[in-house]
Amino acid sequence: MVNHPGLYRVLSRPYQGTPVQPWHNPSPLERYPRRWNRLKQLDHPPLAPSLMDSMRSMGYSLGSALADLIDNSITAQAHQIRIEFRGEDPIHIAVIDDGTGMGDSQLIEAMRHGSRCPDDLLEDGDLGRFGLGLKTASLSQCRQMTVVSLREGEEPCGYCWDLDVVKAEKRWVLLELESVEIHSLPYVDQILSHGHGTVVLWEKLDRLLAGEEDPYGAIGQRIDEAREHLSLVFHRYLSGEKGLRHLKILINGTAVAGIDPFLSEHSLTQKLEDDEFRIEGKRVRIKPFILPHPSRLSPGEAARAGGPEGLRAHQGFYVYRNKRLIIWGNWFRLARKDELSRLARVRVDIPNSLDHLWTLDIRKSVATPPDAVRRQLRRTVEKIRERSRVTHENRGHAERRGPVERGWTRVHAGGSVRYDINREHPAIAAFVEGLSPEASRSFESILRIIEASFPIESIYVDVASEQRVDRVPNAKEVLGALAKDLLSGLPLGSAARTALIANLHSIEPFSAHPNIAQELSRELS
């Protein structure tokens, strides 16, 4: 409360005037309705060298810069995109596609900064947005970008932005290439052989190699990082998903393989029920996935699902704009990233017609969902986090009452959890049955010592760090000896022996190695 008697009396009086209207920022036409046509108008363009140099600092990595160029190639109906880099002097990078190409006037417009308005209506498959990507992405890595394009039935045309020329001239100078210069450039012969396509050539790679003592080694490392980025961002195009034109990306002749962050082809991946809703009449689709527990993944699968940052960092929503990944590993503050939800990932498909609601940035790598979408996403968060928690705690298996006879049981007691050895496990039950009462009590004491010293803290640390734990080293040898010990006390041909052999695959630790269990069952029958 304001501590001022006079002011308080004014504020406390009931308002009896015209209802307050929502705040509105008037345009110049509204602010000066009579003077607008008489106001002096100045043509006040930005300084070319300053603005172009400033726009280089938008935060592009090599991968995100290449992705922006690939967006243009996909929009141009390209089937194959070649990325070529050369470490010899002069170092350069080129992106060559077999798309429809551009004519002279079309290329001039494409080289313009801000060649389209973000509010323009886009075609359904258009991956562009601001009309800046080609220029800002390219010049974030180099000082000279040249584009040569060929439309079927026409002559090739070429234009170049050179920041050194812009700086010297202090104006927006776009350089037009003559025919002899176009045909002398590297990789142009590739689009000439196709009869259509586009070449984007980066030279003077100052930003990309800034501060590098070994530029030749550095560019190779940057390209490897870019390969991983492109593998993820365009994985649905690279896999030839139904409804998409199959895309092939090659880096120095080696094909880029898509990385599916959902491991959707893995037999243990849980695909939850789809959801769908409409915003402003446009359809948004949601598809939740629960990944298999890390112990059920091969090292290669775990690396593809988590990469160097691990599964925990990559949980959350994966937002696709026209099936091109734009943002991933983010719960949008609808949930926290923790260990029990690290296996949950949700695919969200949005059309480009909702860009204005998602506040998409120029790099197409940051987007914030509008309230209408957040409300819909919130509905699925707790459901999928619970499924992820169950998978995490049970290593992807069913509960103990399911088809697998476990070696341990999880016990809730007084608000806490403990792990007890399963006395009903066939191996333990058979062993106890042959003991004397005194030996049975001694064996029970040993089991309790093991339970009391269960290293749950160490196990948590190992699992949280996603270090793969080998539960049965030399599995074939160890499990074979264990199976023979289990059967040693059972007479040949007995019902108990037959049942144990037949159910070997459903008893831990044999259940973790079904192929070995089946082989042992055949050998011991």
PDB file of N, CA, C and O in Angstrom, residues 240-278:
ATOM      1  N   GLY A 240      13.471 -41.439 -45.545  1.00  0.00           N
ATOM      2  CA  GLY A 240      12.424 -41.613 -46.544  1.00  0.00           C
ATOM      3  C   GLY A 240      11.072 -41.885 -45.928  1.00  0.00           C
ATOM      4  O   GLY A 240      10.305 -42.725 -46.424  1.00  0.00           O
ATOM      5  N   GLU A 241      10.750 -41.180 -44.855  1.00  0.00           N
ATOM      6  CA  GLU A 241       9.469 -41.369 -44.178  1.00  0.00           C
ATOM      7  C   GLU A 241       8.305 -41.193 -45.156  1.00  0.00           C
ATOM      8  O   GLU A 241       8.364 -40.376 -46.078  1.00  0.00           O
ATOM      9  N   LYS A 242       7.269 -41.965 -44.926  1.00  0.00           N
ATOM     10  CA  LYS A 242       6.104 -41.907 -45.810  1.00  0.00           C
ATOM     11  C   LYS A 242       5.570 -40.476 -45.891  1.00  0.00           C
ATOM     12  O   LYS A 242       5.397 -39.795 -44.892  1.00  0.00           O
ATOM     13  N   GLY A 243       5.316 -40.033 -47.113  1.00  0.00           N
ATOM     14  CA  GLY A 243       4.812 -38.687 -47.343  1.00  0.00           C
ATOM     15  C   GLY A 243       5.900 -37.666 -47.589  1.00  0.00           C
ATOM     16  O   GLY A 243       5.600 -36.511 -47.907  1.00  0.00           O
ATOM     17  N   LEU A 244       7.176 -38.070 -47.441  1.00  0.00           N
ATOM     18  CA  LEU A 244       8.300 -37.170 -47.692  1.00  0.00           C
ATOM     19  C   LEU A 244       9.115 -37.666 -48.877  1.00  0.00           C
ATOM     20  O   LEU A 244       9.233 -38.876 -49.094  1.00  0.00           O
ATOM     21  N   ARG A 245       9.665 -36.738 -49.610  1.00  0.00           N
ATOM     22  CA  ARG A 245      10.580 -37.099 -50.687  1.00  0.00           C
ATOM     23  C   ARG A 245      11.893 -37.567 -50.068  1.00  0.00           C
ATOM     24  O   ARG A 245      12.477 -36.881 -49.232  1.00  0.00           O
ATOM     25  N   HIS A 246      12.345 -38.752 -50.459  1.00  0.00           N
ATOM     26  CA  HIS A 246      13.578 -39.291 -49.882  1.00  0.00           C
ATOM     27  C   HIS A 246      14.751 -38.394 -50.235  1.00  0.00           C
ATOM     28  O   HIS A 246      14.951 -38.032 -51.395  1.00  0.00           O
ATOM     29  N   LEU A 247      15.516 -38.025 -49.220  1.00  0.00           N
ATOM     30  CA  LEU A 247      16.634 -37.106 -49.392  1.00  0.00           C
ATOM     31  C   LEU A 247      17.947 -37.826 -49.133  1.00  0.00           C
ATOM     32  O   LEU A 247      18.050 -38.638 -48.211  1.00  0.00           O
ATOM     33  N   LYS A 248      18.934 -37.502 -49.939  1.00  0.00           N
ATOM     34  CA  LYS A 248      20.267 -38.058 -49.755  1.00  0.00           C
ATOM     35  C   LYS A 248      21.246 -36.903 -49.577  1.00  0.00           C
ATOM     36  O   LYS A 248      21.322 -36.009 -50.409  1.00  0.00           O
ATOM     37  N   ILE A 249      21.975 -36.919 -48.462  1.00  0.00           N
ATOM     38  CA  ILE A 249      23.004 -35.916 -48.180  1.00  0.00           C
ATOM     39  C   ILE A 249      24.348 -36.626 -48.149  1.00  0.00           C
ATOM     40  O   ILE A 249      24.508 -37.640 -47.449  1.00  0.00           O
ATOM     41  N   LEU A 250      25.307 -36.112 -48.889  1.00  0.00           N
ATOM     42  CA  LEU A 250      26.640 -36.683 -48.912  1.00  0.00           C
ATOM     43  C   LEU A 250      27.665 -35.626 -48.507  1.00  0.00           C
ATOM     44  O   LEU A 250      27.572 -34.480 -48.944  1.00  0.00           O
ATOM     45  N   ILE A 251      28.617 -36.016 -47.676  1.00  0.00           N
ATOM     46  CA  ILE A 251      29.711 -35.136 -47.291  1.00  0.00           C
ATOM     47  C   ILE A 251      31.001 -35.731 -47.833  1.00  0.00           C
ATOM     48  O   ILE A 251      31.405 -36.827 -47.429  1.00  0.00           O
ATOM     49  N   ASN A 252      31.600 -35.029 -48.772  1.00  0.00           N
ATOM     50  CA  ASN A 252      32.773 -35.546 -49.491  1.00  0.00           C
ATOM     51  C   ASN A 252      32.540 -36.968 -49.996  1.00  0.00           C
ATOM     52  O   ASN A 252      33.397 -37.841 -49.894  1.00  0.00           O
ATOM     53  N   GLY A 253      31.329 -37.197 -50.502  1.00  0.00           N
ATOM     54  CA  GLY A 253      30.999 -38.468 -51.120  1.00  0.00           C
ATOM     55  C   GLY A 253      30.461 -39.526 -50.183  1.00  0.00           C
ATOM     56  O   GLY A 253      29.982 -40.569 -50.632  1.00  0.00           O
ATOM     57  N   THR A 254      30.508 -39.305 -48.869  1.00  0.00           N
ATOM     58  CA  THR A 254      30.014 -40.280 -47.895  1.00  0.00           C
ATOM     59  C   THR A 254      28.606 -39.895 -47.449  1.00  0.00           C
ATOM     60  O   THR A 254      28.375 -38.765 -47.015  1.00  0.00           O
ATOM     61  N   ALA A 255      27.681 -40.842 -47.558  1.00  0.00           N
ATOM     62  CA  ALA A 255      26.279 -40.559 -47.234  1.00  0.00           C
ATOM     63  C   ALA A 255      26.104 -40.304 -45.738  1.00  0.00           C
ATOM     64  O   ALA A 255      26.743 -40.939 -44.899  1.00  0.00           O
ATOM     65  N   VAL A 256      25.238 -39.359 -45.409  1.00  0.00           N
ATOM     66  CA  VAL A 256      24.878 -39.058 -44.028  1.00  0.00           C
ATOM     67  C   VAL A 256      23.687 -39.933 -43.650  1.00  0.00           C
ATOM     68  O   VAL A 256      22.656 -39.920 -44.331  1.00  0.00           O
ATOM     69  N   ALA A 257      23.835 -40.713 -42.579  1.00  0.00           N
ATOM     70  CA  ALA A 257      22.753 -41.586 -42.123  1.00  0.00           C
ATOM     71  C   ALA A 257      21.918 -40.870 -41.068  1.00  0.00           C
ATOM     72  O   ALA A 257      22.459 -40.175 -40.204  1.00  0.00           O
ATOM     73  N   GLY A 258      20.609 -41.014 -41.142  1.00  0.00           N
ATOM     74  CA  GLY A 258      19.729 -40.363 -40.181  1.00  0.00           C
ATOM     75  C   GLY A 258      19.839 -40.978 -38.795  1.00  0.00           C
ATOM     76  O   GLY A 258      20.064 -42.185 -38.652  1.00  0.00           O
ATOM     77  N   ILE A 259      19.699 -40.152 -37.764  1.00  0.00           N
ATOM     78  CA  ILE A 259      19.682 -40.610 -36.367  1.00  0.00           C
ATOM     79  C   ILE A 259      18.269 -40.429 -35.832  1.00  0.00           C
ATOM     80  O   ILE A 259      17.789 -39.298 -35.689  1.00  0.00           O
ATOM     81  N   ASP A 260      17.596 -41.536 -35.556  1.00  0.00           N
ATOM     82  CA  ASP A 260      16.243 -41.488 -35.028  1.00  0.00           C
ATOM     83  C   ASP A 260      16.311 -41.338 -33.515  1.00  0.00           C
ATOM     84  O   ASP A 260      16.702 -42.275 -32.807  1.00  0.00           O
ATOM     85  N   PRO A 261      15.942 -40.176 -32.954  1.00  0.00           N
ATOM     86  CA  PRO A 261      16.077 -39.979 -31.504  1.00  0.00           C
ATOM     87  C   PRO A 261      15.092 -40.793 -30.688  1.00  0.00           C
ATOM     88  O   PRO A 261      15.220 -40.872 -29.462  1.00  0.00           O
ATOM     89  N   PHE A 262      14.108 -41.410 -31.343  1.00  0.00           N
ATOM     90  CA  PHE A 262      13.094 -42.184 -30.633  1.00  0.00           C
ATOM     91  C   PHE A 262      13.361 -43.687 -30.687  1.00  0.00           C
ATOM     92  O   PHE A 262      12.610 -44.459 -30.091  1.00  0.00           O
ATOM     93  N   LEU A 263      14.403 -44.096 -31.414  1.00  0.00           N
ATOM     94  CA  LEU A 263      14.684 -45.534 -31.594  1.00  0.00           C
ATOM     95  C   LEU A 263      13.394 -46.268 -31.930  1.00  0.00           C
ATOM     96  O   LEU A 263      13.074 -47.307 -31.359  1.00  0.00           O
ATOM     97  N   SER A 264      12.636 -45.712 -32.850  1.00  0.00           N
ATOM     98  CA  SER A 264      11.293 -46.216 -33.125  1.00  0.00           C
ATOM     99  C   SER A 264      11.286 -47.632 -33.696  1.00  0.00           C
ATOM    100  O   SER A 264      10.269 -48.324 -33.620  1.00  0.00           O
ATOM    101  N   GLU A 265      12.414 -48.092 -34.265  1.00  0.00           N
ATOM    102  CA  GLU A 265      12.483 -49.444 -34.806  1.00  0.00           C
ATOM    103  C   GLU A 265      12.919 -50.463 -33.763  1.00  0.00           C
ATOM    104  O   GLU A 265      12.908 -51.664 -34.034  1.00  0.00           O
ATOM    105  N   HIS A 266      13.320 -50.019 -32.572  1.00  0.00           N
ATOM    106  CA  HIS A 266      13.760 -50.951 -31.532  1.00  0.00           C
ATOM    107  C   HIS A 266      12.557 -51.696 -30.971  1.00  0.00           C
ATOM    108  O   HIS A 266      11.505 -51.099 -30.709  1.00  0.00           O
ATOM    109  N   SER A 267      12.699 -52.979 -30.769  1.00  0.00           N
ATOM    110  CA  SER A 267      11.560 -53.799 -30.331  1.00  0.00           C
ATOM    111  C   SER A 267      11.069 -53.425 -28.939  1.00  0.00           C
ATOM    112  O   SER A 267       9.906 -53.683 -28.601  1.00  0.00           O
ATOM    113  N   LEU A 268      11.912 -52.815 -28.101  1.00  0.00           N
ATOM    114  CA  LEU A 268      11.519 -52.478 -26.735  1.00  0.00           C
ATOM    115  C   LEU A 268      11.075 -51.031 -26.576  1.00  0.00           C
ATOM    116  O   LEU A 268      10.701 -50.621 -25.469  1.00  0.00           O
ATOM    117  N   THR A 269      11.144 -50.248 -27.631  1.00  0.00           N
ATOM    118  CA  THR A 269      10.640 -48.874 -27.554  1.00  0.00           C
ATOM    119  C   THR A 269       9.119 -48.888 -27.448  1.00  0.00           C
ATOM    120  O   THR A 269       8.435 -49.564 -28.220  1.00  0.00           O
ATOM    121  N   GLN A 270       8.588 -48.149 -26.481  1.00  0.00           N
ATOM    122  CA  GLN A 270       7.139 -48.083 -26.294  1.00  0.00           C
ATOM    123  C   GLN A 270       6.587 -46.868 -27.036  1.00  0.00           C
ATOM    124  O   GLN A 270       6.995 -45.741 -26.781  1.00  0.00           O
ATOM    125  N   LYS A 271       5.659 -47.130 -27.941  1.00  0.00           N
ATOM    126  CA  LYS A 271       5.021 -46.055 -28.699  1.00  0.00           C
ATOM    127  C   LYS A 271       3.629 -45.831 -28.110  1.00  0.00           C
ATOM    128  O   LYS A 271       2.740 -46.661 -28.258  1.00  0.00           O
ATOM    129  N   LEU A 272       3.486 -44.718 -27.428  1.00  0.00           N
ATOM    130  CA  LEU A 272       2.220 -44.436 -26.757  1.00  0.00           C
ATOM    131  C   LEU A 272       1.209 -43.868 -27.744  1.00  0.00           C
ATOM    132  O   LEU A 272       1.522 -43.557 -28.887  1.00  0.00           O
ATOM    133  N   GLU A 273      -0.001 -43.719 -27.256  1.00  0.00           N
ATOM    134  CA  GLU A 273      -1.110 -43.293 -28.117  1.00  0.00           C
ATOM    135  C   GLU A 273      -0.892 -41.888 -28.671  1.00  0.00           C
ATOM    136  O   GLU A 273      -0.467 -40.976 -27.957  1.00  0.00           O
ATOM    137  N   ASP A 274      -1.196 -41.730 -29.965  1.00  0.00           N
ATOM    138  CA  ASP A 274      -1.090 -40.420 -30.614  1.00  0.00           C
ATOM    139  C   ASP A 274      -2.128 -39.456 -30.046  1.00  0.00           C
ATOM    140  O   ASP A 274      -3.164 -39.871 -29.525  1.00  0.00           O
ATOM    141  N   ASP A 275      -1.820 -38.189 -30.158  1.00  0.00           N
ATOM    142  CA  ASP A 275      -2.785 -37.151 -29.808  1.00  0.00           C
ATOM    143  C   ASP A 275      -2.770 -36.119 -30.930  1.00  0.00           C
ATOM    144  O   ASP A 275      -1.781 -35.976 -31.650  1.00  0.00           O
ATOM    145  N   GLU A 276      -3.878 -35.429 -31.088  1.00  0.00           N
ATOM    146  CA  GLU A 276      -3.980 -34.455 -32.168  1.00  0.00           C
ATOM    147  C   GLU A 276      -4.951 -33.358 -31.761  1.00  0.00           C
ATOM    148  O   GLU A 276      -5.972 -33.616 -31.112  1.00  0.00           O
ATOM    149  N   PHE A 277      -4.605 -32.117 -32.093  1.00  0.00           N
ATOM    150  CA  PHE A 277      -5.512 -31.004 -31.826  1.00  0.00           C
ATOM    151  C   PHE A 277      -5.280 -29.938 -32.886  1.00  0.00           C
ATOM    152  O   PHE A 277      -4.331 -30.017 -33.678  1.00  0.00           O
ATOM    153  N   ARG A 278      -6.146 -28.939 -32.885  1.00  0.00           N
ATOM    154  CA  ARG A 278      -6.068 -27.883 -33.900  1.00  0.00           C
ATOM    155  C   ARG A 278      -5.886 -26.527 -33.245  1.00  0.00           C
ATOM    156  O   ARG A 278      -6.512 -26.224 -32.225  1.00  0.00           O
TER     157      ARG A 278
END
